[in-house]
Amino acid sequence: MARHTRGLDVHLNGVEIRDSFAEAFPMRATRVVVTAETWGWAETAGRTATGFATSVIACGVEAGIERRLEPHETPDGRPGVALLFFAASSRELERQLVARIGQCVLTCPTAACYAGIDGERRLPLGRALRFFGDGFQLSKRFGRRRIWRIPVMEGEFLCEHDVGMVDAVGGGNILLIATTADRARAAAELAVAAMREVPGVVLPFPGGIVRSGSKVGSKYRRLRASTNDAYCPTLRGAVASALPAEAGSVLEIVIDGLERDAVAEAMRRGIHAACSIGRSGGLLAVDAGNYGGRLGPFHFHLRELLP
Amino acid sequence: MSALVLRLRAALPAPLDAAPLQPARFAGLAPAEIARTPLRLGNREVPLGELFDVTGDPASGELVIEGGDAKLDRLAAGLAAGTIRVLGDVGDELAREAGGGRIEVEGSAGAFACTGMREGTVVVRGDVGPHAASRRTGLRWGMQGGVLWVEGRLGDFAGERMRRGIVVAGSAGARIGTFLSAGTILVRGAAGPEPGFGLRRGSLILLHPPAELPPTFVDCGVHRFLFTELLVRELEARALPSVDLRRRFRRHLGCTASGGRGEILIAEGT
């Protein structure tokens, strides 16, 4: 893929890589492994548990399916999925985790739930959910795992006692500025596919893509976030727009990762994949969202991510 | 790297406290220094070299005792790491309060094996005497972790007040799992009378139906259990033979006389 520097401009395959950076924030995160008798039920449990988890602003947690797990990778030898959960505080992460595993995995046919990450700081799983067994629950220790067997109408729900919690990075992002909505979506879908190959990250929004990026605050006092008008193509003439004249649509991809390097790698792969359609394919520029660098300690400069 | 080998010269005339025979203890010593290690034989103290020939590499982390003896008591007591292999029998209190490591006994073991054990893997190719993995007098709990694998017969009263850990046996004597508090005892062959007397919360898994069950258990029907897959994997992770537990078990819950919520799982179709 051709990379050209014209003066201070940087282009990748004809697509402008703007001199901007994504501003990300420290988060608390954990990984949970959910298994079931079939891939279908494992993914159903995983999707349900990570549903309505796009943004901490309104959902409390950001979550997604990190990847499928082969039977030989799971504690009980069944198909599984690895789920990542990110929250702004350990307290909120604990609250969301117990509620989501309790309502979405405990209830799901054949599903079982195990810790997928270690760490000195622990979050309760079975430690909290065991009480559903109403005194008939039993615990078993296998190696370092303490497993609760909770009797349910289907049979038994297996749930690990607790799971590790780690410091993580949330809010990595790229903005794809394209000539039309179709072109923006095509570029974003390529980027999402490439970014999902990176271990330790999730893209929490629908299909990994955000069409309604937000700015902080609003003219309405009670609203904490509102539409990012500088990137709305239909407001180009009415606001201080960040869009070129040819721009007809912008899509954002938000990345949460267990480590800074994982977020950076996902952004790098995403930029390259999106730019593969080139300017001739309708992608005009890649940008990133930030708050001037004053709020988040993690800065991912787009041009530094290029080789 | 060859293991450190202690070859027993003759049958022991009296019980020997074999607890000091540990790989980590000998790791930094020369064979001559190892031979000077004091051991308690009956009512007197003798140097190790008086009973054993010492050969091999002390730094290997593995200790082989050639020529076992049923008077070899307390072997691997408090063992934390390393491997001990015994080419013969051992006496009472094998792996007492062990916290790690691996012990393999090619012969049989005496009474009170693995009492107070917290972690580690113990393999006995022959039989094990009574009260294995049980509570010793004055203590509250029996075995508290680790795995005891017995190829032969597990003696009477095994697993009394066991709190955690796994015991697997080829067959078992009477009253195994008495007042079992937690943990798992798996018997692949015949089990003696009254298994699970006063069972609290542990699991007894019997692949053959026992001659009789205490009347204080209630039949909960025939089911499959996913946790047995985790049990099998735990054994395999410890380089122990695989056991086929992918089958249906009749679950008996109890002991209801003591308010217990434990279980005896009896394999169907055997």
Coordinates of C-alpha atoms in Angstrom, one line a residue:
Chain A
M1 CA 0.0 0.0 0.0
A2 CA 1.5 3.4 -1.0
R3 CA 2.3 5.9 1.6
H4 CA 3.1 9.4 0.5
T5 CA 4.1 12.5 2.5
R6 CA 3.3 15.7 0.7
G7 CA 4.8 18.5 2.8
L8 CA 3.1 18.0 6.2
D9 CA 0.3 15.9 4.7
V10 CA 0.5 12.1 5.1
H11 CA -1.5 9.9 2.7
L12 CA -2.0 6.1 2.7
N13 CA -3.2 4.8 -0.6
G14 CA -4.4 8.3 -1.4
V15 CA -6.3 8.6 1.9
E16 CA -5.3 11.5 4.1
I17 CA -4.1 10.4 7.6
R18 CA -4.8 13.5 9.7
D19 CA -2.3 14.8 12.2
S20 CA -4.6 13.8 15.1
F21 CA -4.8 11.4 17.9
A22 CA -7.3 9.2 19.8
E23 CA -7.5 10.1 23.4
A24 CA -8.2 7.0 25.6
F25 CA -8.9 6.5 29.3
P26 CA -8.0 4.1 32.0
M27 CA -10.6 1.5 32.7
R28 CA -11.1 -1.7 34.8
A29 CA -11.6 -4.8 32.8
T30 CA -12.0 -8.6 33.0
R31 CA -12.4 -11.6 30.8
V32 CA -15.0 -14.3 31.2
V33 CA -15.1 -17.6 29.4
V34 CA -18.6 -18.9 28.6
T35 CA -19.0 -22.5 27.3
A36 CA -22.0 -24.5 26.1
E37 CA -22.9 -27.7 24.4
T38 CA -22.8 -26.1 21.0
W39 CA -21.2 -23.0 19.4
G40 CA -24.7 -21.6 18.9
W41 CA -25.6 -21.6 22.6
A42 CA -22.2 -20.4 23.6
E43 CA -22.5 -17.4 21.2
T44 CA -26.1 -16.8 22.3
A45 CA -25.0 -16.6 25.9
G46 CA -22.0 -14.4 25.0
R47 CA -24.0 -12.0 22.8
T48 CA -26.8 -11.7 25.4
A49 CA -24.3 -11.0 28.3
T50 CA -22.5 -8.4 26.2
G51 CA -25.7 -6.8 24.8
F52 CA -26.6 -3.2 25.5
A53 CA -22.9 -2.6 26.5
T54 CA -21.8 0.0 23.9
S55 CA -20.8 2.9 26.1
V56 CA -20.3 3.4 29.8
I57 CA -22.1 6.7 29.4
A58 CA -25.5 5.0 29.4
C59 CA -24.8 1.2 29.7
G60 CA -22.5 1.1 32.7
V61 CA -20.1 -1.2 30.9
E62 CA -18.6 -1.7 27.5
A63 CA -18.3 -5.3 26.5
G64 CA -18.0 -7.7 23.6
I65 CA -17.1 -11.1 22.4
E66 CA -13.3 -11.2 22.1
R67 CA -13.1 -14.4 20.1
R68 CA -14.4 -18.0 19.8
L69 CA -12.6 -20.6 21.8
E70 CA -12.0 -24.1 20.5
P71 CA -13.0 -26.9 22.8
H72 CA -9.4 -27.7 23.7
E73 CA -9.0 -24.1 24.9
T74 CA -11.9 -24.2 27.5
P75 CA -11.9 -25.6 31.0
D76 CA -14.6 -28.1 30.3
G77 CA -13.7 -29.1 26.7
R78 CA -16.8 -27.6 25.1
P79 CA -17.1 -24.8 22.6
G80 CA -16.9 -21.4 24.1
V81 CA -16.5 -17.6 23.7
A82 CA -14.2 -15.2 25.5
L83 CA -16.0 -12.1 26.7
L84 CA -14.3 -8.8 27.7
F85 CA -16.0 -6.3 30.0
F86 CA -14.7 -2.8 30.6
A87 CA -16.0 -0.2 33.1
A88 CA -15.0 3.1 34.6
S89 CA -14.7 1.7 38.1
S90 CA -14.2 -1.7 39.8
R91 CA -17.5 -1.2 41.7
E92 CA -19.5 -0.7 38.5
L93 CA -17.7 -3.6 36.8
E94 CA -18.6 -5.9 39.6
R95 CA -22.2 -4.8 39.6
Q96 CA -22.5 -5.2 35.8
L97 CA -20.7 -8.5 35.7
V98 CA -22.9 -10.2 38.4
A99 CA -26.1 -8.8 36.8
R100 CA -25.1 -9.8 33.3
I101 CA -23.8 -13.3 34.1
G102 CA -26.7 -13.9 36.4
Q103 CA -29.4 -12.8 33.9
C104 CA -27.8 -13.9 30.7
V105 CA -25.5 -16.9 31.3
L106 CA -27.1 -18.5 34.4
T107 CA -30.4 -18.5 32.4
C108 CA -29.0 -19.8 29.1
P109 CA -29.4 -23.5 28.3
T110 CA -26.2 -25.6 28.8
A111 CA -24.0 -22.5 29.5
A112 CA -21.2 -22.5 32.1
C113 CA -19.0 -19.6 33.1
Y114 CA -15.3 -19.5 34.0
A115 CA -12.6 -17.0 34.8
G116 CA -10.7 -16.0 31.7
I117 CA -8.0 -13.8 33.3
D118 CA -5.9 -13.8 36.4
G119 CA -5.2 -10.9 38.7
E120 CA -4.7 -10.2 42.4
R121 CA -7.9 -8.1 42.4
R122 CA -10.9 -10.3 42.1
L123 CA -14.5 -9.8 41.0
P124 CA -17.2 -12.2 42.2
L125 CA -18.9 -14.6 39.8
G126 CA -20.1 -17.7 41.6
R127 CA -19.3 -16.1 44.9
A128 CA -22.3 -13.9 44.3
L129 CA -24.5 -16.1 42.1
R130 CA -24.2 -19.3 44.3
F131 CA -27.0 -18.0 46.5
F132 CA -29.4 -18.7 43.7
G133 CA -28.9 -22.4 44.7
D134 CA -30.8 -21.6 48.0
G135 CA -28.5 -23.8 50.1
F136 CA -28.2 -26.7 47.6
Q137 CA -25.2 -25.3 45.9
L138 CA -21.9 -27.2 46.1
S139 CA -18.4 -26.0 45.4
K140 CA -15.5 -28.0 43.9
R141 CA -11.9 -27.0 43.7
F142 CA -10.0 -28.2 40.7
G143 CA -6.4 -26.9 40.6
R144 CA -6.7 -23.2 41.1
R145 CA -10.3 -23.0 40.0
R146 CA -13.1 -23.0 42.6
I147 CA -16.3 -24.0 40.8
W148 CA -19.8 -23.6 42.1
R149 CA -22.4 -26.2 41.1
I150 CA -25.8 -24.4 41.3
P151 CA -28.8 -26.6 40.8
V152 CA -31.2 -25.2 38.1
M153 CA -34.3 -26.5 36.4
E154 CA -32.2 -27.7 33.4
G155 CA -29.7 -29.5 35.6
E156 CA -26.7 -27.7 37.0
F157 CA -25.0 -24.4 36.3
L158 CA -21.3 -24.3 36.7
C159 CA -19.8 -21.0 37.6
E160 CA -16.3 -20.1 38.8
H161 CA -16.0 -18.5 42.2
D162 CA -14.4 -15.3 41.0
V163 CA -12.4 -13.7 38.2
G164 CA -9.4 -11.4 38.0
M165 CA -9.6 -7.7 37.3
V166 CA -7.0 -5.7 35.4
D167 CA -6.3 -2.1 34.5
A168 CA -7.2 -1.5 30.8
V169 CA -7.6 1.1 28.2
G170 CA -10.9 2.3 26.8
G171 CA -11.8 4.7 24.1
G172 CA -9.3 4.2 21.4
N173 CA -10.9 5.2 18.1
I174 CA -10.6 6.1 14.5
L175 CA -12.9 8.2 12.3
L176 CA -13.4 7.2 8.7
I177 CA -14.4 10.2 6.4
A178 CA -15.8 9.0 3.1
T179 CA -17.6 10.4 0.1
T180 CA -20.9 8.5 0.8
A181 CA -22.4 6.4 3.5
D182 CA -21.9 3.2 1.4
R183 CA -18.2 4.0 1.0
A184 CA -17.8 4.8 4.7
R185 CA -19.5 1.5 5.7
A186 CA -17.4 -0.5 3.3
A187 CA -14.2 0.9 4.7
A188 CA -15.4 0.5 8.3
E189 CA -16.4 -3.2 7.7
L190 CA -12.9 -3.9 6.4
A191 CA -11.3 -2.2 9.4
V192 CA -13.5 -4.0 11.9
A193 CA -12.7 -7.4 10.4
A194 CA -9.0 -6.6 10.7
M195 CA -9.2 -5.2 14.2
R196 CA -11.1 -8.2 15.6
E197 CA -8.1 -10.4 14.8
V198 CA -6.1 -8.6 17.6
P199 CA -6.3 -10.4 20.9
G200 CA -7.4 -8.5 24.0
V201 CA -9.6 -6.0 22.3
V202 CA -13.3 -5.6 21.7
L203 CA -15.2 -3.1 19.5
P204 CA -18.3 -2.6 21.7
F205 CA -20.6 -0.8 19.3
P206 CA -23.1 -2.5 16.9
G207 CA -21.1 -4.5 14.4
G208 CA -18.0 -2.7 15.8
I209 CA -19.1 0.6 14.2
V210 CA -20.5 3.9 15.6
R211 CA -22.4 6.1 13.3
S212 CA -23.2 8.7 15.9
G213 CA -20.0 9.8 17.5
S214 CA -20.5 12.3 20.3
K215 CA -19.0 15.4 21.8
V216 CA -19.0 16.2 25.5
G217 CA -21.9 18.3 26.6
S218 CA -24.9 19.8 24.9
K219 CA -26.9 23.0 24.7
Y220 CA -29.4 21.1 26.9
R221 CA -28.2 21.2 30.5
R222 CA -29.0 17.6 31.4
L223 CA -27.4 16.0 28.5
R224 CA -23.8 14.8 29.1
A225 CA -23.1 14.1 25.4
S226 CA -24.5 15.2 22.1
T227 CA -23.9 14.7 18.4
N228 CA -20.4 15.5 17.2
D229 CA -21.6 18.3 14.9
A230 CA -18.1 19.0 13.5
Y231 CA -18.2 15.6 11.8
C232 CA -21.9 15.7 10.7
P233 CA -21.9 16.1 6.9
T234 CA -25.4 17.6 6.9
L235 CA -24.2 20.5 9.1
R236 CA -21.1 21.3 7.2
G237 CA -22.1 24.8 6.4
A238 CA -23.7 25.6 9.7
V239 CA -20.9 24.7 12.2
A240 CA -17.1 24.7 12.4
S241 CA -16.9 21.6 10.4
A242 CA -13.9 19.2 10.3
L243 CA -15.0 17.8 7.0
P244 CA -13.8 18.5 3.5
A245 CA -16.3 19.5 0.8
E246 CA -16.5 16.1 -0.8
A247 CA -17.3 14.3 2.5
G248 CA -20.7 12.7 2.7
S249 CA -20.5 10.4 5.6
V250 CA -18.3 9.6 8.7
L251 CA -18.2 6.4 10.7
E252 CA -16.2 5.8 13.9
I253 CA -14.7 2.6 15.4
V254 CA -14.2 2.5 19.1
I255 CA -11.7 0.1 20.7
D256 CA -11.3 -1.1 24.2
G257 CA -8.3 -3.2 25.1
L258 CA -6.7 -5.0 28.0
E259 CA -3.4 -3.3 27.1
R260 CA -2.3 -0.1 25.4
D261 CA -0.3 -2.0 22.8
A262 CA -3.3 -4.1 21.9
V263 CA -5.4 -0.9 21.3
A264 CA -2.6 0.6 19.2
E265 CA -2.2 -2.6 17.1
A266 CA -6.0 -2.7 16.5
M267 CA -6.0 0.9 15.4
R268 CA -3.0 0.3 13.1
R269 CA -4.6 -2.7 11.5
G270 CA -7.9 -0.9 11.2
I271 CA -6.3 2.1 9.4
H272 CA -4.5 -0.1 6.9
A273 CA -7.6 -2.2 6.2
A274 CA -9.8 0.8 5.7
C275 CA -7.3 2.5 3.5
S276 CA -7.1 -0.5 1.3
I277 CA -10.1 0.8 -0.6
G278 CA -8.1 4.0 -1.2
R279 CA -9.3 7.4 -2.1
S280 CA -10.5 6.0 -5.4
G281 CA -12.8 3.8 -3.4
G282 CA -14.3 6.8 -1.6
L283 CA -12.4 7.0 1.6
L284 CA -11.1 10.6 1.9
A285 CA -9.4 10.7 5.3
V286 CA -8.8 9.0 8.6
D287 CA -9.2 11.1 11.7
A288 CA -9.5 10.4 15.5
G289 CA -11.5 11.8 18.4
N290 CA -9.9 13.5 21.3
Y291 CA -10.5 16.2 23.9
G292 CA -7.4 18.2 23.2
G293 CA -5.4 15.8 25.3
R294 CA -6.6 17.2 28.6
L295 CA -8.8 14.3 29.8
G296 CA -7.3 11.0 28.9
P297 CA -3.7 9.9 29.6
F298 CA -3.5 7.5 26.6
H299 CA -2.8 9.3 23.2
F300 CA -2.7 7.3 20.0
H301 CA -1.3 9.5 17.3
L302 CA -2.5 8.2 13.9
R303 CA 0.7 9.0 12.0
E304 CA 2.8 7.2 14.6
L305 CA 0.8 4.1 14.0
L306 CA 1.9 4.0 10.4
P307 CA 5.0 2.0 9.6
Chain B
M1 CA 20.3 -35.3 35.1
S2 CA 20.0 -38.5 37.2
A3 CA 18.0 -38.5 40.3
L4 CA 19.4 -38.7 43.8
V5 CA 19.1 -42.4 44.8
L6 CA 19.0 -43.7 48.3
R7 CA 19.3 -47.5 48.3
L8 CA 18.1 -49.1 51.5
R9 CA 20.7 -51.6 52.6
A10 CA 18.6 -53.9 54.7
A11 CA 15.1 -54.2 56.2
L12 CA 14.6 -51.6 58.9
P13 CA 14.8 -53.0 62.4
A14 CA 12.4 -50.3 63.8
P15 CA 10.2 -47.5 62.4
L16 CA 12.1 -44.8 60.7
D17 CA 11.0 -41.2 60.6
A18 CA 11.6 -40.6 56.9
A19 CA 10.3 -37.0 56.9
P20 CA 13.8 -35.5 56.4
L21 CA 14.2 -37.4 53.1
Q22 CA 13.3 -34.6 50.8
P23 CA 14.8 -33.5 47.5
A24 CA 14.9 -29.8 48.4
R25 CA 16.8 -30.5 51.6
F26 CA 19.5 -32.4 49.8
A27 CA 19.8 -30.1 46.8
G28 CA 22.9 -28.2 47.9
L29 CA 24.7 -31.1 49.6
A30 CA 27.4 -33.5 48.5
P31 CA 26.6 -37.2 48.8
A32 CA 28.9 -37.4 51.8
E33 CA 27.0 -34.6 53.6
I34 CA 23.7 -36.3 52.8
A35 CA 25.0 -39.5 54.3
R36 CA 25.6 -37.6 57.6
T37 CA 22.0 -36.5 57.8
P38 CA 20.6 -37.6 61.2
L39 CA 17.5 -39.8 61.1
R40 CA 15.3 -41.1 63.9
L41 CA 15.2 -44.9 63.9
G42 CA 13.1 -46.2 66.6
N43 CA 14.4 -44.7 69.9
R44 CA 17.8 -43.7 68.5
E45 CA 19.3 -41.3 66.0
V46 CA 21.4 -42.7 63.2
P47 CA 23.2 -41.1 60.2
L48 CA 21.4 -41.6 56.9
G49 CA 24.5 -43.3 55.5
E50 CA 24.1 -46.2 58.0
L51 CA 20.8 -47.2 56.4
F52 CA 21.1 -46.0 52.8
D53 CA 23.7 -46.0 50.0
V54 CA 23.7 -42.5 48.4
T55 CA 24.3 -42.1 44.6
G56 CA 23.1 -39.8 41.9
D57 CA 22.7 -36.0 41.6
P58 CA 21.3 -34.2 44.7
A59 CA 20.5 -31.1 42.5
S60 CA 18.1 -33.1 40.2
G61 CA 15.0 -32.3 42.3
E62 CA 14.1 -35.9 42.2
L63 CA 14.7 -38.5 45.0
V64 CA 14.4 -42.2 44.4
I65 CA 14.3 -44.6 47.3
E66 CA 15.2 -48.1 46.2
G67 CA 13.9 -50.8 48.5
G68 CA 10.9 -49.7 50.4
D69 CA 9.9 -50.8 53.8
A70 CA 6.6 -50.7 55.7
K71 CA 8.5 -49.1 58.6
L72 CA 9.4 -46.1 56.4
D73 CA 7.0 -43.7 58.2
R74 CA 6.1 -40.0 57.5
L75 CA 7.8 -40.1 54.1
A76 CA 7.3 -36.7 52.3
A77 CA 5.7 -35.1 55.4
G78 CA 5.5 -31.4 54.7
L79 CA 6.9 -31.9 51.2
A80 CA 6.6 -28.6 49.3
A81 CA 8.2 -29.3 45.9
G82 CA 10.2 -31.9 44.0
T83 CA 9.5 -35.6 43.3
I84 CA 10.0 -38.6 45.5
R85 CA 9.7 -42.1 44.0
V86 CA 9.8 -45.2 46.1
L87 CA 10.5 -48.6 44.6
G88 CA 8.7 -50.5 47.3
D89 CA 6.4 -50.0 50.3
V90 CA 6.2 -47.2 52.7
G91 CA 4.8 -46.9 56.2
D92 CA 2.3 -44.7 58.0
E93 CA 1.5 -41.0 57.5
L94 CA 2.8 -40.8 53.9
A95 CA 2.7 -37.1 52.7
R96 CA 1.4 -35.9 56.0
E97 CA 0.6 -32.1 55.6
A98 CA 2.4 -32.0 52.3
G99 CA 2.0 -28.7 50.5
G100 CA 3.2 -29.6 47.0
G101 CA 5.4 -31.9 44.9
R102 CA 4.8 -35.4 43.7
I103 CA 5.2 -38.7 45.4
E104 CA 5.0 -42.1 43.7
V105 CA 5.0 -45.3 45.6
E106 CA 5.4 -48.5 43.6
G107 CA 4.3 -50.6 46.5
S108 CA 1.7 -50.0 49.3
A109 CA 1.3 -47.4 52.0
G110 CA 0.3 -47.7 55.6
A111 CA -2.3 -45.9 57.6
F112 CA -3.1 -42.2 57.7
A113 CA -1.7 -41.3 54.3
C114 CA -2.2 -37.7 53.2
T115 CA -3.7 -36.5 56.4
G116 CA -3.7 -32.7 56.5
M117 CA -2.3 -32.6 53.0
R118 CA -2.8 -29.2 51.3
E119 CA -1.5 -29.7 47.8
G120 CA 0.6 -32.1 45.7
T121 CA 0.1 -35.4 44.0
V122 CA 0.5 -38.8 45.6
V123 CA 0.4 -42.0 43.6
V124 CA 0.3 -45.4 45.3
R125 CA 0.5 -48.4 42.9
G126 CA -0.5 -50.8 45.6
D127 CA -3.0 -50.4 48.5
V128 CA -3.3 -47.8 51.2
G129 CA -4.1 -48.5 54.8
P130 CA -6.9 -47.1 56.9
H131 CA -7.7 -43.5 57.6
A132 CA -6.1 -42.1 54.4
A133 CA -6.9 -38.4 53.7
S134 CA -8.6 -38.4 57.1
R135 CA -8.5 -36.3 60.2
R136 CA -5.8 -37.1 62.7
T137 CA -6.6 -37.0 66.4
G138 CA -6.7 -33.4 67.6
L139 CA -7.2 -31.9 64.2
R140 CA -10.4 -30.5 62.8
W141 CA -10.0 -31.5 59.1
G142 CA -8.7 -34.3 57.0
M143 CA -7.1 -33.8 53.6
Q144 CA -7.4 -30.1 52.5
G145 CA -6.1 -30.2 49.0
G146 CA -4.1 -32.1 46.4
V147 CA -4.7 -35.5 44.9
L148 CA -4.2 -39.1 46.2
W149 CA -4.4 -41.7 43.5
V150 CA -4.5 -45.3 44.7
E151 CA -4.3 -48.1 42.1
G152 CA -5.3 -50.8 44.6
R153 CA -7.5 -50.7 47.7
L154 CA -8.2 -47.6 49.7
G155 CA -8.4 -48.6 53.4
D156 CA -11.4 -48.2 55.8
F157 CA -12.4 -44.8 57.0
A158 CA -10.7 -42.9 54.2
G159 CA -11.6 -39.3 53.8
E160 CA -13.0 -38.7 57.2
R161 CA -13.8 -35.0 57.6
M162 CA -11.9 -34.4 54.4
R163 CA -12.3 -30.7 53.5
R164 CA -10.9 -30.4 49.9
G165 CA -8.9 -32.4 47.4
I166 CA -9.5 -35.5 45.3
V167 CA -9.0 -39.2 46.2
V168 CA -9.2 -41.8 43.5
A169 CA -9.0 -45.5 44.3
G170 CA -9.3 -48.8 42.5
S171 CA -11.5 -50.1 45.3
A172 CA -12.3 -49.0 48.9
G173 CA -13.0 -50.4 52.3
A174 CA -15.8 -49.5 54.8
R175 CA -17.1 -46.1 55.7
I176 CA -15.2 -44.0 53.3
G177 CA -16.1 -40.4 53.3
T178 CA -17.4 -40.3 56.9
F179 CA -18.4 -36.8 57.7
L180 CA -16.9 -35.7 54.4
S181 CA -17.0 -31.9 54.4
A182 CA -16.0 -31.2 50.8
G183 CA -13.8 -32.6 48.2
T184 CA -14.3 -35.7 46.0
I185 CA -13.6 -39.4 46.5
L186 CA -13.9 -41.5 43.4
V187 CA -13.9 -45.3 43.6
R188 CA -13.5 -47.2 40.3
G189 CA -14.2 -50.6 41.7
A190 CA -16.1 -52.1 44.7
A191 CA -16.6 -49.9 47.8
G192 CA -17.2 -51.3 51.2
P193 CA -20.3 -50.8 53.4
E194 CA -21.7 -47.5 54.6
P195 CA -20.0 -45.0 52.3
G196 CA -20.7 -41.4 53.1
F197 CA -21.8 -41.8 56.7
G198 CA -22.7 -38.3 58.0
L199 CA -21.7 -36.8 54.7
R200 CA -21.8 -32.9 54.8
R201 CA -21.1 -31.4 51.3
G202 CA -18.6 -33.5 49.5
S203 CA -19.0 -35.9 46.6
L204 CA -18.5 -39.7 46.6
I205 CA -18.4 -41.1 43.1
L206 CA -18.8 -44.8 42.9
L207 CA -18.4 -46.5 39.5
H208 CA -19.9 -49.7 41.0
P209 CA -22.9 -49.8 43.3
P210 CA -22.0 -50.4 46.9
A211 CA -23.3 -53.3 48.9
E212 CA -25.5 -50.9 50.9
L213 CA -26.1 -47.2 51.3
P214 CA -26.9 -45.5 54.6
P215 CA -30.7 -45.1 54.7
T216 CA -30.2 -41.4 55.3
F217 CA -29.7 -40.6 51.6
V218 CA -32.5 -39.6 49.2
D219 CA -32.6 -40.7 45.6
C220 CA -32.5 -37.7 43.3
G221 CA -32.6 -39.6 40.0
V222 CA -30.2 -40.2 37.1
H223 CA -28.3 -37.4 35.5
R224 CA -25.2 -36.3 33.7
F225 CA -22.8 -33.9 35.5
L226 CA -20.6 -31.4 33.7
F227 CA -18.3 -31.0 36.7
T228 CA -17.0 -34.6 36.2
E229 CA -15.3 -33.3 33.0
L230 CA -13.4 -30.8 35.1
L231 CA -12.5 -33.6 37.5
V232 CA -11.1 -35.7 34.6
R233 CA -9.1 -32.8 33.3
E234 CA -7.7 -32.0 36.7
L235 CA -6.4 -35.6 36.9
E236 CA -5.0 -35.4 33.4
A237 CA -3.3 -32.1 34.3
R238 CA -1.5 -34.0 37.0
A239 CA -0.2 -36.7 34.6
L240 CA -2.6 -39.3 36.1
P241 CA -4.5 -41.8 34.1
S242 CA -7.8 -40.8 32.6
V243 CA -11.1 -42.0 34.0
D244 CA -14.2 -42.3 31.9
L245 CA -16.8 -40.2 33.7
R246 CA -18.8 -39.3 30.7
R247 CA -21.8 -41.4 31.9
R248 CA -25.0 -41.1 33.8
F249 CA -25.0 -41.2 37.6
R250 CA -27.8 -41.8 40.1
R251 CA -27.5 -39.0 42.6
H252 CA -28.2 -39.7 46.3
L253 CA -28.3 -36.6 48.4
G254 CA -27.4 -36.6 52.1
C255 CA -26.7 -37.4 54.7
T256 CA -30.1 -36.1 55.7
A257 CA -29.6 -37.2 59.3
S258 CA -26.9 -34.6 59.7
G259 CA -28.4 -31.9 57.5
G260 CA -25.9 -32.7 54.8
R261 CA -26.1 -31.5 51.2
G262 CA -23.4 -33.8 49.9
E263 CA -23.9 -36.5 47.3
I264 CA -23.1 -40.1 46.4
L265 CA -23.1 -40.5 42.7
I266 CA -23.4 -44.1 41.5
A267 CA -22.7 -44.8 37.9
E268 CA -25.5 -46.3 35.9
G269 CA -25.2 -49.4 33.8
T270 CA -22.3 -51.1 35.5

